[in-house]
CSV table of C-alpha atoms in Angstrom, one decimal:
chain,number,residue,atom,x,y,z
A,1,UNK,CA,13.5,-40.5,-11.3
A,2,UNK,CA,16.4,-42.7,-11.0
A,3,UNK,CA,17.0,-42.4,-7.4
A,4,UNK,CA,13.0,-44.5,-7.5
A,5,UNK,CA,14.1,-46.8,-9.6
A,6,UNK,CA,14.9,-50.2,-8.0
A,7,UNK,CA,18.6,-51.0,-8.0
A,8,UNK,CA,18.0,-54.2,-10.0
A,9,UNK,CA,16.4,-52.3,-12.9
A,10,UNK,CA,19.8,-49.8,-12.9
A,11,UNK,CA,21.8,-52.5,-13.5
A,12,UNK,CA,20.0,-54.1,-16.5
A,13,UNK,CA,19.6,-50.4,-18.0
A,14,UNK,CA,23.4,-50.6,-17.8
A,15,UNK,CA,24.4,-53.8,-18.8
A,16,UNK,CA,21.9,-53.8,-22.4
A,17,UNK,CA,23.5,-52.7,-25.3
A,18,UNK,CA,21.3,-50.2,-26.6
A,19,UNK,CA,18.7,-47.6,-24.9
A,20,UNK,CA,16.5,-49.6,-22.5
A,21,UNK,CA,13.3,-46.8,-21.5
A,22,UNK,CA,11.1,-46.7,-18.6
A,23,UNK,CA,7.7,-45.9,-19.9
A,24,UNK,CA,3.8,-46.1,-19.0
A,25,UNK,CA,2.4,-45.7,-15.5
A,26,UNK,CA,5.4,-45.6,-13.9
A,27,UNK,CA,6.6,-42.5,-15.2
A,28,UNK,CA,3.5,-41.0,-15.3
A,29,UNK,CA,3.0,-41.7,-11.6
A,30,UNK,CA,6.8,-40.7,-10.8
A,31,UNK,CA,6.2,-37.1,-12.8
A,32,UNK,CA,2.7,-36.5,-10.8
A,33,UNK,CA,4.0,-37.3,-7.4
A,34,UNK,CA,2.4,-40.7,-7.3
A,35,UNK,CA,4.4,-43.5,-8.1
A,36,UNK,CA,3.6,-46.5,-5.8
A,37,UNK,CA,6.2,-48.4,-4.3
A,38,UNK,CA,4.4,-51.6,-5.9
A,39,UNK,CA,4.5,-50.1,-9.2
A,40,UNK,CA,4.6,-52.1,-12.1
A,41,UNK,CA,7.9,-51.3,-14.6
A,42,UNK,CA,7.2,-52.1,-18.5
A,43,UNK,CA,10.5,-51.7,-20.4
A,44,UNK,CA,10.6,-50.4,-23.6
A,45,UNK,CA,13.6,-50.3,-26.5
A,46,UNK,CA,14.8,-50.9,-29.9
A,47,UNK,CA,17.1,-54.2,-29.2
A,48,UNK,CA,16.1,-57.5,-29.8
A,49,UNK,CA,14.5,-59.9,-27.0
A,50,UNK,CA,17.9,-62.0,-27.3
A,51,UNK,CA,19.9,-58.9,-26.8
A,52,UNK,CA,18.0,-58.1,-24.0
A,53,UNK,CA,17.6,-61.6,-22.1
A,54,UNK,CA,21.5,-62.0,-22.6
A,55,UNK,CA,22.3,-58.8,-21.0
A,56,UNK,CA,19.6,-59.1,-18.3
A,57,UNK,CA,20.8,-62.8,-17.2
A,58,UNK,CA,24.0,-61.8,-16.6
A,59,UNK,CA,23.0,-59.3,-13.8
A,60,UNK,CA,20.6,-61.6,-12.7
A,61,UNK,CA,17.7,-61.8,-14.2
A,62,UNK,CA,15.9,-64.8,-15.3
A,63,UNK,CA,13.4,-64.9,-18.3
A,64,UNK,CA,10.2,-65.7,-17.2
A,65,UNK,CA,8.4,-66.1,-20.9
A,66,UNK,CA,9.3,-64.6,-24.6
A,67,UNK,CA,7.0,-63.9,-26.7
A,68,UNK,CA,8.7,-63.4,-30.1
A,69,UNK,CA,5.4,-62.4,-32.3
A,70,UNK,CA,5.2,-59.0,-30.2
A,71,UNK,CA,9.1,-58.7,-29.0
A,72,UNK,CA,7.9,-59.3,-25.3
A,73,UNK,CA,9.6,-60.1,-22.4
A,74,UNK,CA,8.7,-61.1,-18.6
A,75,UNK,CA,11.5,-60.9,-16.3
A,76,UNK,CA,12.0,-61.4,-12.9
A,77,UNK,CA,15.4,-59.9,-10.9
A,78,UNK,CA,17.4,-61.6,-8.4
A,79,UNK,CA,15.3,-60.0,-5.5
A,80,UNK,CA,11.9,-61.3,-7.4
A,81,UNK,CA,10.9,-58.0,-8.9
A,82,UNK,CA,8.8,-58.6,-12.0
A,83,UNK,CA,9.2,-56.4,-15.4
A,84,UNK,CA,8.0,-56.9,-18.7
A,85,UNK,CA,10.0,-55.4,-21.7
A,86,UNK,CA,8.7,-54.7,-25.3
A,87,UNK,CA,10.7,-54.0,-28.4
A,88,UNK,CA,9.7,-50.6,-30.2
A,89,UNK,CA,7.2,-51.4,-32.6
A,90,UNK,CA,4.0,-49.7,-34.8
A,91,UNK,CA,0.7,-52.4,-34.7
A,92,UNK,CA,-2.2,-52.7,-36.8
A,93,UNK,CA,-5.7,-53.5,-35.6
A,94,UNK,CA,-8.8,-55.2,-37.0
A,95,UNK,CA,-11.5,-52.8,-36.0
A,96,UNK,CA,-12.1,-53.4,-31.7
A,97,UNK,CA,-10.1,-56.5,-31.4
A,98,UNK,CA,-7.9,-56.0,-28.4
A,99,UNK,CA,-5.1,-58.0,-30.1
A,100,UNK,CA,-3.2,-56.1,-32.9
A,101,UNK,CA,-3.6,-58.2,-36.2
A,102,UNK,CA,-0.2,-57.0,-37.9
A,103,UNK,CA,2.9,-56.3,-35.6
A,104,UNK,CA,6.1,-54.1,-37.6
A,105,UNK,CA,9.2,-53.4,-35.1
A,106,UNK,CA,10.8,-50.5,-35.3
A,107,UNK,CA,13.6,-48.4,-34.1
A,108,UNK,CA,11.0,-44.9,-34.3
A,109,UNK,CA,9.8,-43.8,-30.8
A,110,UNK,CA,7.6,-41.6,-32.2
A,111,UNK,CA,5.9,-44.9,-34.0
A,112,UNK,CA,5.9,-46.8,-30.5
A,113,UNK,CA,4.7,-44.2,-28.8
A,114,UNK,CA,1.7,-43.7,-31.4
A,115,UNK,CA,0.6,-48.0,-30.7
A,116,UNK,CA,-0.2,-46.7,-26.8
A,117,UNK,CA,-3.6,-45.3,-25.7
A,118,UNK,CA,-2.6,-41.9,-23.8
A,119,UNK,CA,-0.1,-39.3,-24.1
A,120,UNK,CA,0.3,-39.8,-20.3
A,121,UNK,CA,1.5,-42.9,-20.4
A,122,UNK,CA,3.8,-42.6,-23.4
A,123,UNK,CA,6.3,-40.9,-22.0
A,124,UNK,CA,9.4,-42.1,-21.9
A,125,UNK,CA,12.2,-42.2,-19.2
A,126,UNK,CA,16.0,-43.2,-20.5
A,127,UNK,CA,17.5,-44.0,-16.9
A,128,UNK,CA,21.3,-44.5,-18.3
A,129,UNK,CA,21.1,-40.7,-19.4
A,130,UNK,CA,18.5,-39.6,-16.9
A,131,UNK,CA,16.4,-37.9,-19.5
A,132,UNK,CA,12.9,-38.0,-20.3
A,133,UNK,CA,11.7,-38.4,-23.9
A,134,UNK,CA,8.0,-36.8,-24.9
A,135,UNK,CA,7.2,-38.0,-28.7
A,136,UNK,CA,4.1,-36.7,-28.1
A,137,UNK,CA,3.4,-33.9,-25.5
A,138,UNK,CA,2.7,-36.6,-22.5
A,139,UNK,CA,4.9,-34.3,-19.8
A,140,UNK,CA,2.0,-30.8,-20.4
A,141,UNK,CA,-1.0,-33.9,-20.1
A,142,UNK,CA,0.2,-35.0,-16.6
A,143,UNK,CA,0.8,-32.0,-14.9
A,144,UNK,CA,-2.5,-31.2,-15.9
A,145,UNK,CA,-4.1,-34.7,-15.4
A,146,UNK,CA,-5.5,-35.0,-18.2
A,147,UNK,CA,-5.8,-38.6,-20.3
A,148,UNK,CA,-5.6,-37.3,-24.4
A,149,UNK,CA,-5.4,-40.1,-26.7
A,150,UNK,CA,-2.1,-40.3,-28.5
A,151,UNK,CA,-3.9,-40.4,-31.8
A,152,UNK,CA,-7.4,-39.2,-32.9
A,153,UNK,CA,-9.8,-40.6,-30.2
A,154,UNK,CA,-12.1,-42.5,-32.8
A,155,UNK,CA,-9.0,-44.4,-34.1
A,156,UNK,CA,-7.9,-45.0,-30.7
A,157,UNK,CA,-10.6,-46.5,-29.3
A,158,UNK,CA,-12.0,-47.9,-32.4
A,159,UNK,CA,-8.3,-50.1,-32.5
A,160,UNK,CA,-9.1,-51.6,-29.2
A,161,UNK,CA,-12.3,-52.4,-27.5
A,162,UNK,CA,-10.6,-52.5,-23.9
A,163,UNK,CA,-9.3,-49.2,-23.8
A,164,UNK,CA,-12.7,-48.1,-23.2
A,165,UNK,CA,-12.3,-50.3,-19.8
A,166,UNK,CA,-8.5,-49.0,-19.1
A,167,UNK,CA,-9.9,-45.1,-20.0
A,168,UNK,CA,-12.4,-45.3,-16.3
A,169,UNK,CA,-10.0,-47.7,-14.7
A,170,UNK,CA,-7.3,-45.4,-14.8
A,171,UNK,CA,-9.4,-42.2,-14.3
A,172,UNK,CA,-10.1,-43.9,-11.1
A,173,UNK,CA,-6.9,-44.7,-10.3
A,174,UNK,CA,-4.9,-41.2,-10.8
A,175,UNK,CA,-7.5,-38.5,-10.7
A,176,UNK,CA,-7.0,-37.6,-14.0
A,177,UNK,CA,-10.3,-36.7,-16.3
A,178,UNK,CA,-10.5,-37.6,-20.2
A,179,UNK,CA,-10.4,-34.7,-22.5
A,180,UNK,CA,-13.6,-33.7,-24.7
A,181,UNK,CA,-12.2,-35.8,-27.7
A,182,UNK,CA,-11.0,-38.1,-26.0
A,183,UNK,CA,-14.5,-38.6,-23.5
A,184,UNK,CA,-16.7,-38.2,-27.1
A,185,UNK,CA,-14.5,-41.2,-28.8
A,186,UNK,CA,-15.3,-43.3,-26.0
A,187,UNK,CA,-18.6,-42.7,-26.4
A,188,UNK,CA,-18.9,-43.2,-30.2
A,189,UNK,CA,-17.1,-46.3,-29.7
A,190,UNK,CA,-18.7,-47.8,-26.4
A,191,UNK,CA,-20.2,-51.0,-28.2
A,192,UNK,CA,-16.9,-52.2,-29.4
A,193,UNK,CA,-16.4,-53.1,-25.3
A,194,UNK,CA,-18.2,-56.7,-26.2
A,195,UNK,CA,-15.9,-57.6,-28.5
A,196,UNK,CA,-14.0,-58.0,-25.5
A,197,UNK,CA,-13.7,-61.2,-23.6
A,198,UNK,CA,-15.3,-60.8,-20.0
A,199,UNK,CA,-12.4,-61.8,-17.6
A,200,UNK,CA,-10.7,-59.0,-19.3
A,201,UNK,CA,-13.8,-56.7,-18.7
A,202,UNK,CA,-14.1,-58.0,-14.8
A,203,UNK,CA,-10.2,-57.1,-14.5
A,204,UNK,CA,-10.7,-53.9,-15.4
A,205,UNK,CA,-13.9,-53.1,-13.5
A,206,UNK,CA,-12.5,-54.9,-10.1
A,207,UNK,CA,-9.3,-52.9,-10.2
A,208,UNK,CA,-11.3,-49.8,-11.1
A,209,UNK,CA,-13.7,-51.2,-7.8
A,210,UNK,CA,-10.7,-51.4,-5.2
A,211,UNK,CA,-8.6,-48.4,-6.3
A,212,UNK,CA,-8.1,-46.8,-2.6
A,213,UNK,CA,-11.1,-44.7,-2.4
A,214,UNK,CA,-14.6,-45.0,-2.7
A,215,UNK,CA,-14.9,-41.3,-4.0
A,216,UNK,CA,-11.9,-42.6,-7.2
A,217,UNK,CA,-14.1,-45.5,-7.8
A,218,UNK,CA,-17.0,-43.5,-8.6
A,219,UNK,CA,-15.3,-41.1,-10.6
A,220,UNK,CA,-14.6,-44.0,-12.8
A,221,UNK,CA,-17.9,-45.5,-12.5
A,222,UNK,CA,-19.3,-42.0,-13.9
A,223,UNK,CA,-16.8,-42.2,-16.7
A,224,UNK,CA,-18.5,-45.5,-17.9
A,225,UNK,CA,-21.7,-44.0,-17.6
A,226,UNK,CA,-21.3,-40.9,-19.6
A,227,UNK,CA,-19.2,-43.2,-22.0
A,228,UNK,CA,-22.0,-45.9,-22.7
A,229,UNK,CA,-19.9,-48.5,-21.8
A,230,UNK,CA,-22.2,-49.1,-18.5
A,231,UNK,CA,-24.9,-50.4,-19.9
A,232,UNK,CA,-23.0,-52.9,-22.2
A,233,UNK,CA,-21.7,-54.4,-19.6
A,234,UNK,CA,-24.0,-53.9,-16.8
A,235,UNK,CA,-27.1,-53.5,-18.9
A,236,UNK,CA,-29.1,-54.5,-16.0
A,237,UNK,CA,-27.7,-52.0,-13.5
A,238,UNK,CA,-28.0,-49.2,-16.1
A,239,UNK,CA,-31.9,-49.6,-16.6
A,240,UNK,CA,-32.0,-47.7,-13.1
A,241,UNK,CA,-30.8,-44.5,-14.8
A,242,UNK,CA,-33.9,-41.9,-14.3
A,243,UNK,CA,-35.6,-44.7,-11.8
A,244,UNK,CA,-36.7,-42.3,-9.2
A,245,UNK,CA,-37.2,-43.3,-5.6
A,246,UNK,CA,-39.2,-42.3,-2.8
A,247,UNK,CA,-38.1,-38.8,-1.8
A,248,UNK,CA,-38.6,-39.1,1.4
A,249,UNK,CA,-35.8,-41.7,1.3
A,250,UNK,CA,-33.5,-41.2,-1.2
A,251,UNK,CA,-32.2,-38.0,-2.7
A,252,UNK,CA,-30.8,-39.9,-6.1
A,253,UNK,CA,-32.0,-42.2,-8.6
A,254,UNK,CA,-31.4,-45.9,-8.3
A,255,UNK,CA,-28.4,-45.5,-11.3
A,256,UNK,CA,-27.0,-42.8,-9.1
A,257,UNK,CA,-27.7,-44.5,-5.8
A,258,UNK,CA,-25.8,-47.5,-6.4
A,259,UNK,CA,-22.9,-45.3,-7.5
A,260,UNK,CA,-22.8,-43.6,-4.8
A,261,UNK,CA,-23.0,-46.6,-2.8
A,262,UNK,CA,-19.7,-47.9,-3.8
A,263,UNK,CA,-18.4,-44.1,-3.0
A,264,UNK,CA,-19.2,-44.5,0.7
A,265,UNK,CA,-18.3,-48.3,0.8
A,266,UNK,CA,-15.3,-50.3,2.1
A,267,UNK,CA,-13.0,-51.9,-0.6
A,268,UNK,CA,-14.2,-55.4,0.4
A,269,UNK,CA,-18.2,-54.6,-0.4
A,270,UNK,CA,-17.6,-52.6,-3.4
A,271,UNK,CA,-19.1,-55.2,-6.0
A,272,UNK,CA,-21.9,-55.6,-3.5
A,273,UNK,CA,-22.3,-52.0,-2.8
A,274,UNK,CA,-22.0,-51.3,-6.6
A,275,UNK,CA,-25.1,-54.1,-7.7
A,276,UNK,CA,-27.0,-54.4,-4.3
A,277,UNK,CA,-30.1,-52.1,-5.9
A,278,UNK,CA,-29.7,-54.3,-9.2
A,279,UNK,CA,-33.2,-55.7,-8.6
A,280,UNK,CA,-35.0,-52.7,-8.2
A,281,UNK,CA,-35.6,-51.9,-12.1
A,282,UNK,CA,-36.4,-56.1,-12.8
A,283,UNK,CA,-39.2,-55.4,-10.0
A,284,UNK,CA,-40.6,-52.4,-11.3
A,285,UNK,CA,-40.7,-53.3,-14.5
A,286,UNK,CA,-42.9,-56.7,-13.3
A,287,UNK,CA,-45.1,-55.2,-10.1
A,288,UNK,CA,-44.6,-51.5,-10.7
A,289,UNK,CA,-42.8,-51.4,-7.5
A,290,UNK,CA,-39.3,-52.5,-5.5
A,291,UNK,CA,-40.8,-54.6,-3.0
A,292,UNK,CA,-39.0,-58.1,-3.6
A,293,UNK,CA,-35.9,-56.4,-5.1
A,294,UNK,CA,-33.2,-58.1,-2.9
A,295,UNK,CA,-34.1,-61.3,-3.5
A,296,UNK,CA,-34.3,-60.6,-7.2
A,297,UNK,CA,-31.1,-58.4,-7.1
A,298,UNK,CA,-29.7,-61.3,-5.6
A,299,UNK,CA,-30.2,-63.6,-8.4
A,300,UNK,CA,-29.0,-60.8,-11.0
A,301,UNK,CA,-26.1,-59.8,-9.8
A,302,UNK,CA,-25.3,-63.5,-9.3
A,303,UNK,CA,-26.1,-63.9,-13.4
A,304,UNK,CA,-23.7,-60.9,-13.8
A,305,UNK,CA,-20.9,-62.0,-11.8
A,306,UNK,CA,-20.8,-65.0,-13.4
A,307,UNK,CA,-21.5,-63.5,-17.3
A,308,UNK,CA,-18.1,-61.7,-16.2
A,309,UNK,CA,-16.5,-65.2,-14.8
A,310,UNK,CA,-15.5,-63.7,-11.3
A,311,UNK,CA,-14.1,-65.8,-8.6
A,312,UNK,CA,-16.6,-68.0,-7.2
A,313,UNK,CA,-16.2,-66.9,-3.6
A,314,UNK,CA,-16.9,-63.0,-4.3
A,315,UNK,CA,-20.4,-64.2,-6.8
A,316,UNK,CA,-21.5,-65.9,-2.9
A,317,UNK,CA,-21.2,-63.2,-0.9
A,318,UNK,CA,-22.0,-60.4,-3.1
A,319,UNK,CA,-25.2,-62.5,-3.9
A,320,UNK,CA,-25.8,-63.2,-0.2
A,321,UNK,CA,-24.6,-59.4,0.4
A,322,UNK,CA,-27.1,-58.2,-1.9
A,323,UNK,CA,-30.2,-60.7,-0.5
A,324,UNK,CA,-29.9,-59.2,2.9
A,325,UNK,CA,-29.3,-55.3,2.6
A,326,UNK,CA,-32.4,-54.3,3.0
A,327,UNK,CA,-32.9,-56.8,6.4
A,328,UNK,CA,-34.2,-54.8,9.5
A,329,UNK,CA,-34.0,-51.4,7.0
A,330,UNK,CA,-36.6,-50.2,9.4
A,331,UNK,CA,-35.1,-51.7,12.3
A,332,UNK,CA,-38.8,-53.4,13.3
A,333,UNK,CA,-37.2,-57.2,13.9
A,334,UNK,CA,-36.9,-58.7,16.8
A,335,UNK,CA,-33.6,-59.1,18.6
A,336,UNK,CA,-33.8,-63.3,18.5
A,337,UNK,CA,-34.7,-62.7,14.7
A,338,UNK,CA,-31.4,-60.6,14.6
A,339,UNK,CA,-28.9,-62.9,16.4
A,340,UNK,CA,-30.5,-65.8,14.4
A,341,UNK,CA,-29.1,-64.0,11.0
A,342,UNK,CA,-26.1,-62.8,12.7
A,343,UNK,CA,-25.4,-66.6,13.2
A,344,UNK,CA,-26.6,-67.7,9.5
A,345,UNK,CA,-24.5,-65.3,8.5
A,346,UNK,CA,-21.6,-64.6,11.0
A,347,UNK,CA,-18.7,-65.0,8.5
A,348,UNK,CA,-20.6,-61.9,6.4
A,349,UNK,CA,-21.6,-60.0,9.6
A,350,UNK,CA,-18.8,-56.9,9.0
A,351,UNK,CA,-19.2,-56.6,5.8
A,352,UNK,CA,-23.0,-56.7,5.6
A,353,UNK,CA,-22.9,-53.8,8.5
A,354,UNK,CA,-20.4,-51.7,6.4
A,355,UNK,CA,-23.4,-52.5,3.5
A,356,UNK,CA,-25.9,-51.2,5.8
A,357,UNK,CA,-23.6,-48.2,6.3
A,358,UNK,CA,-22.9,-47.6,2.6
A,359,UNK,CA,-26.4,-47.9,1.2
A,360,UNK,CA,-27.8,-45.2,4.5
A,361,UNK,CA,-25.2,-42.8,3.5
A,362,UNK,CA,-25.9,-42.9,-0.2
A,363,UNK,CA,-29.7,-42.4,0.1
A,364,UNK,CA,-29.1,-38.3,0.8
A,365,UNK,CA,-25.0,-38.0,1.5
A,366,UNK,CA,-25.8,-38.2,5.4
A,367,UNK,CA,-22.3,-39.9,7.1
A,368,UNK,CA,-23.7,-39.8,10.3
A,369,UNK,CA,-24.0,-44.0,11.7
A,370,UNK,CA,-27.0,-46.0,10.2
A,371,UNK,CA,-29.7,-47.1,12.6
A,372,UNK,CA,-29.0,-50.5,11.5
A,373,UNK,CA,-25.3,-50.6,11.3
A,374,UNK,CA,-25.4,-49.5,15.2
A,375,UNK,CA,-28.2,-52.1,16.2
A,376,UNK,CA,-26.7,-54.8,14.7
A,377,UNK,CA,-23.4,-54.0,15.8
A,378,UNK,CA,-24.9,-53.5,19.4
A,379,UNK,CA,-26.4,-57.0,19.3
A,380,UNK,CA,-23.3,-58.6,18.5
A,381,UNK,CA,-21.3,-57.1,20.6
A,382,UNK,CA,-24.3,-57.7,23.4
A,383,UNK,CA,-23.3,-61.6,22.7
A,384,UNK,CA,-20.4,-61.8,22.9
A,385,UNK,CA,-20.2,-60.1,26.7
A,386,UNK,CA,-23.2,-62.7,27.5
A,387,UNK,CA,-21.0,-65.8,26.1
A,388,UNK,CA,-23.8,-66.0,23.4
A,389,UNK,CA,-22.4,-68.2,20.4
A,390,UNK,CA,-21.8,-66.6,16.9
A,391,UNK,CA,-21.1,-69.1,15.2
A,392,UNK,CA,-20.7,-73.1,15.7
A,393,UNK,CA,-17.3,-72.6,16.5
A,394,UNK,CA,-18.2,-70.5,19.8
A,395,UNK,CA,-20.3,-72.9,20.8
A,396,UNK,CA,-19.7,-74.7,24.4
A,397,UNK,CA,-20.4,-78.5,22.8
A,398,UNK,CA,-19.2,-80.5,19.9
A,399,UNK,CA,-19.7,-83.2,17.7
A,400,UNK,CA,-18.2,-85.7,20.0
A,401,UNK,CA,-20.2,-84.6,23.0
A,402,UNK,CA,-23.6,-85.2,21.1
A,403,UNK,CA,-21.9,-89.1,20.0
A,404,UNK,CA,-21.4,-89.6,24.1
A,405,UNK,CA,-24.9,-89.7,24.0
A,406,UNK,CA,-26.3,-92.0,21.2
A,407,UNK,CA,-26.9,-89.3,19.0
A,408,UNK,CA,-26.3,-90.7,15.3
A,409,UNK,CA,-23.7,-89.6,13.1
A,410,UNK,CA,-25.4,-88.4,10.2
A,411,UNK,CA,-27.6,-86.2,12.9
A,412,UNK,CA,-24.6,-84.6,14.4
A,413,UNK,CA,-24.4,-81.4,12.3
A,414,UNK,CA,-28.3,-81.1,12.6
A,415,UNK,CA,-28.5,-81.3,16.4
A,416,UNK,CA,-25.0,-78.9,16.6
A,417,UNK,CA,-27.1,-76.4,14.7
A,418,UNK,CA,-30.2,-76.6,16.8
A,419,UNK,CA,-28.2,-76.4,19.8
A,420,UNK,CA,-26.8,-73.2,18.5
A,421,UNK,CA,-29.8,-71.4,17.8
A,422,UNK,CA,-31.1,-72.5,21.3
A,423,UNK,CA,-28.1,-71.0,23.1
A,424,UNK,CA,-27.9,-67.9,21.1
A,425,UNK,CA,-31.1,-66.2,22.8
A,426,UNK,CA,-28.9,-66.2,26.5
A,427,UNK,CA,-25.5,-66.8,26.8
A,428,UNK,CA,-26.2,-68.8,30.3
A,429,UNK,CA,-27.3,-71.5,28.0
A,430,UNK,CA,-23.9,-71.7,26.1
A,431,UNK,CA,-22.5,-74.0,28.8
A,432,UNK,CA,-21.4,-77.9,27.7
A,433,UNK,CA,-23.6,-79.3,31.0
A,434,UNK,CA,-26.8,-77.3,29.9
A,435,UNK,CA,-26.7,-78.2,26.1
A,436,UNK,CA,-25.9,-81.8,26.8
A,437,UNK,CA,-29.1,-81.9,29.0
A,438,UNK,CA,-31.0,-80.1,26.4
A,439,UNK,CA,-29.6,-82.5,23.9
A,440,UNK,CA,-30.3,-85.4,25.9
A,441,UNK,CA,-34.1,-84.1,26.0
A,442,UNK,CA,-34.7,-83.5,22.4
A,443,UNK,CA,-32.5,-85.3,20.2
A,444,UNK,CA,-30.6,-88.1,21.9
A,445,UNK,CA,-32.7,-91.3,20.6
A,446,UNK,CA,-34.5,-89.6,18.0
A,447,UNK,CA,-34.5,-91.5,14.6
């Protein structure tokens, strides 16, 4: 494993005086064949944080933040690598609280070792000596990718309510699968998630989201469904568990549809992939059927993304995303109709195809292109070869034209977006001496 490490890191492991370890994902990655070259390096080791930051600063390193209650350090090297070290230590928990409520150090490994969640990552890797030090059996979990909790699973997940979020999010990230303990403490435990504070929970569940593949994803996904914890969190996208469907449609239930939506979507649509059916149970439950489900999934997912305090820019266009899935599902509209959402919505446009893709191929498994992925597609490729604007910016006029001709100011963006939708029908019209004509005609004068 040395020969991976980063140069930097060498150095430091040199220049400390005591045993500075290599432990957590990083060695569990390295010893399955997986470490990424972004990988993050936690530090572990017996010495003090001032005999650490005084070795570490003189080959380089500066100390970002100490944090002396829990022997923590953040460093960055001299090429602007980040690593955080932590003295060896045993904690104590109030039950579910993420934070430990009594902090011992130690010089045990064993007894650090036993304050981590899995065996897999507890093992440790001693780059001075080039040895790798298993307390507790870690090196047998890995190579067969399995997550075992480093102490009874009830205990371990009882301790800390976000382990429950870290147990999916890392299934999803490595391929490995929780044992049976390990799976059935989760589960007796799953509650203990809301004592969690939700930009925690949303940092879990987006990295769990964009892990590379859409299949990883939803092996995580299931792992909070068979756990409980989906339906604490997402109570409202649980409640389609057992929701059948028409069959002539869909092959899975809504629960399961939306699951494997986000298996067949693109890591940019995943949150809307993941809640774009969320309305479906709301509007069964009030009409007995799905018929206004987008506009009410729409408004739900937007209350869910913001119970979880995600960035404001993904709650828009996954709400937006999620009101206009189902938009020409039976590919009846008419092309105008079409263009005139493609321009509403031109900034959206590849990522509500790749929706319409996702949500075709996870009504029976069927890859093959979506009728309204490839009509869509067709239509705005069609104007773009006419000259046909997609958005304002494509258009052959601007704001100062329309002020050449009287128009007022505060009608400018107004008349620019009328213009637009004229000119999108036939891409003749997209010329500046036609739309100043038409302006002239129907706006210029108008009050």
């Amino acid at each position: 494993m040395k020969q991976s490490l980063p140069q930097n890191l060498i150095e430091l492991t040199n220049a400390v005086p005591f045993p500075l370890f290599v432990v957590g994902g990083s060695v569990r990655d390295f010893l399955c064949g997986a470490l990424k070259k972004d990988a993050d390096w936690d530090l572990a080791g017996a010495g003090t944080e001032e005999e650490l930051i005084s070795a570490a600063t003189k080959v380089g390193f500066t100390a970002d933040a100490v944090y002396q209650n829990t022997g923590t350090v953040r460093l960055t090297d001299r090429d602007g690598m980040k690593y955080e070290f932590t003295r060896f230590r045993s904690d104590k928990y109030v039950r579910g609280l993420h934070a430990p409520a009594e902090i011992t150090f130690t010089a045990d490994i064993h007894k650090d070792a036993l304050r981590r969640d899995f065996t897999a990552n507890a093992v440790y890797y001693d780059a001075k000596n080039d040895r790798f030090v298993d307390p507790l059996g870690g090196i047998p979990d890995i190579e067969k990718r399995v997550f075992r909790t480093v102490a009874p699973a009830e205990k371990v997940f009882g301790e800390d309510g976000l382990r429950l979020m870290r147990l999916a999010r890392l299934s999803a990230e490595t391929g490995f699968s929780p044992d049976a303990e390990c799976l059935a403490g989760a589960k007796k435990h799953s509650a203990l998630i809301l004592d969690i504070v939700p930009e925690r929970i949303y940092s879990e569940l987006s990295r769990l989201l964009y892990t590379n593949s859409g299949k990883d994803a939803y092996r995580g996904l299931h792992i909070l469904k068979d756990t409980g914890v989906l339906k604490e969190i997402l109570p409202e996208l649980a409640l389609g568990d057992g929701l059948s469907q028409r069959a002539d449609y869909h092959k899975y239930d809504v629960l399961e549809h939306s699951l494997r939506c986000v298996r067949y979507a693109e890591k940019d649509i995943r949150f809307a992939a993941l809640l774009h059916d969320v309305g479906k149970p709301f509007c069964f439950d009030r009409d007995g059927n799905f018929y206004r489900h987008p506009e009410e999934g729409a408004r739900i997912a937007e209350e869910i993304l913001t119970r979880l305090k995600a960035p404001a820019k993904l709650i828009a266009e996954t709400k937006k995303l999620v009101s206009l899935h189902m938009r020409d599902i039976n590919q009846s509209m008419k092309e105008y109709k079409v263009r005139k959402t493609i321009v509403e919505n031109y900034p959206l446009l590849p990522h509500l195809i790749a929706l319409f893709q996702a949500d075709y191929s996870a009504c029976k498994d069927d890859c093959s292109p979506a009728p309204a992925a490839v009509k869509w597609k067709s239509i705005a490729e069609k104007m773009k070869s006419e000259g046909a604007p997609r958005s304002l910016k494509e258009l052959k006029i601007n704001g100062n034209d329309l002020l050449s001709l009287g128009i007022k100011p505060e009608k400018i963006g107004f008349t620019l977006h009328e213009l637009l939708l004229y000119a999108i029908g036939d891409g003749a019209r997209n010329r500046c001496d036609t739309l100043l004509k038409y302006a002239a005609k129907h706006y210029a004068g108008s009050n």
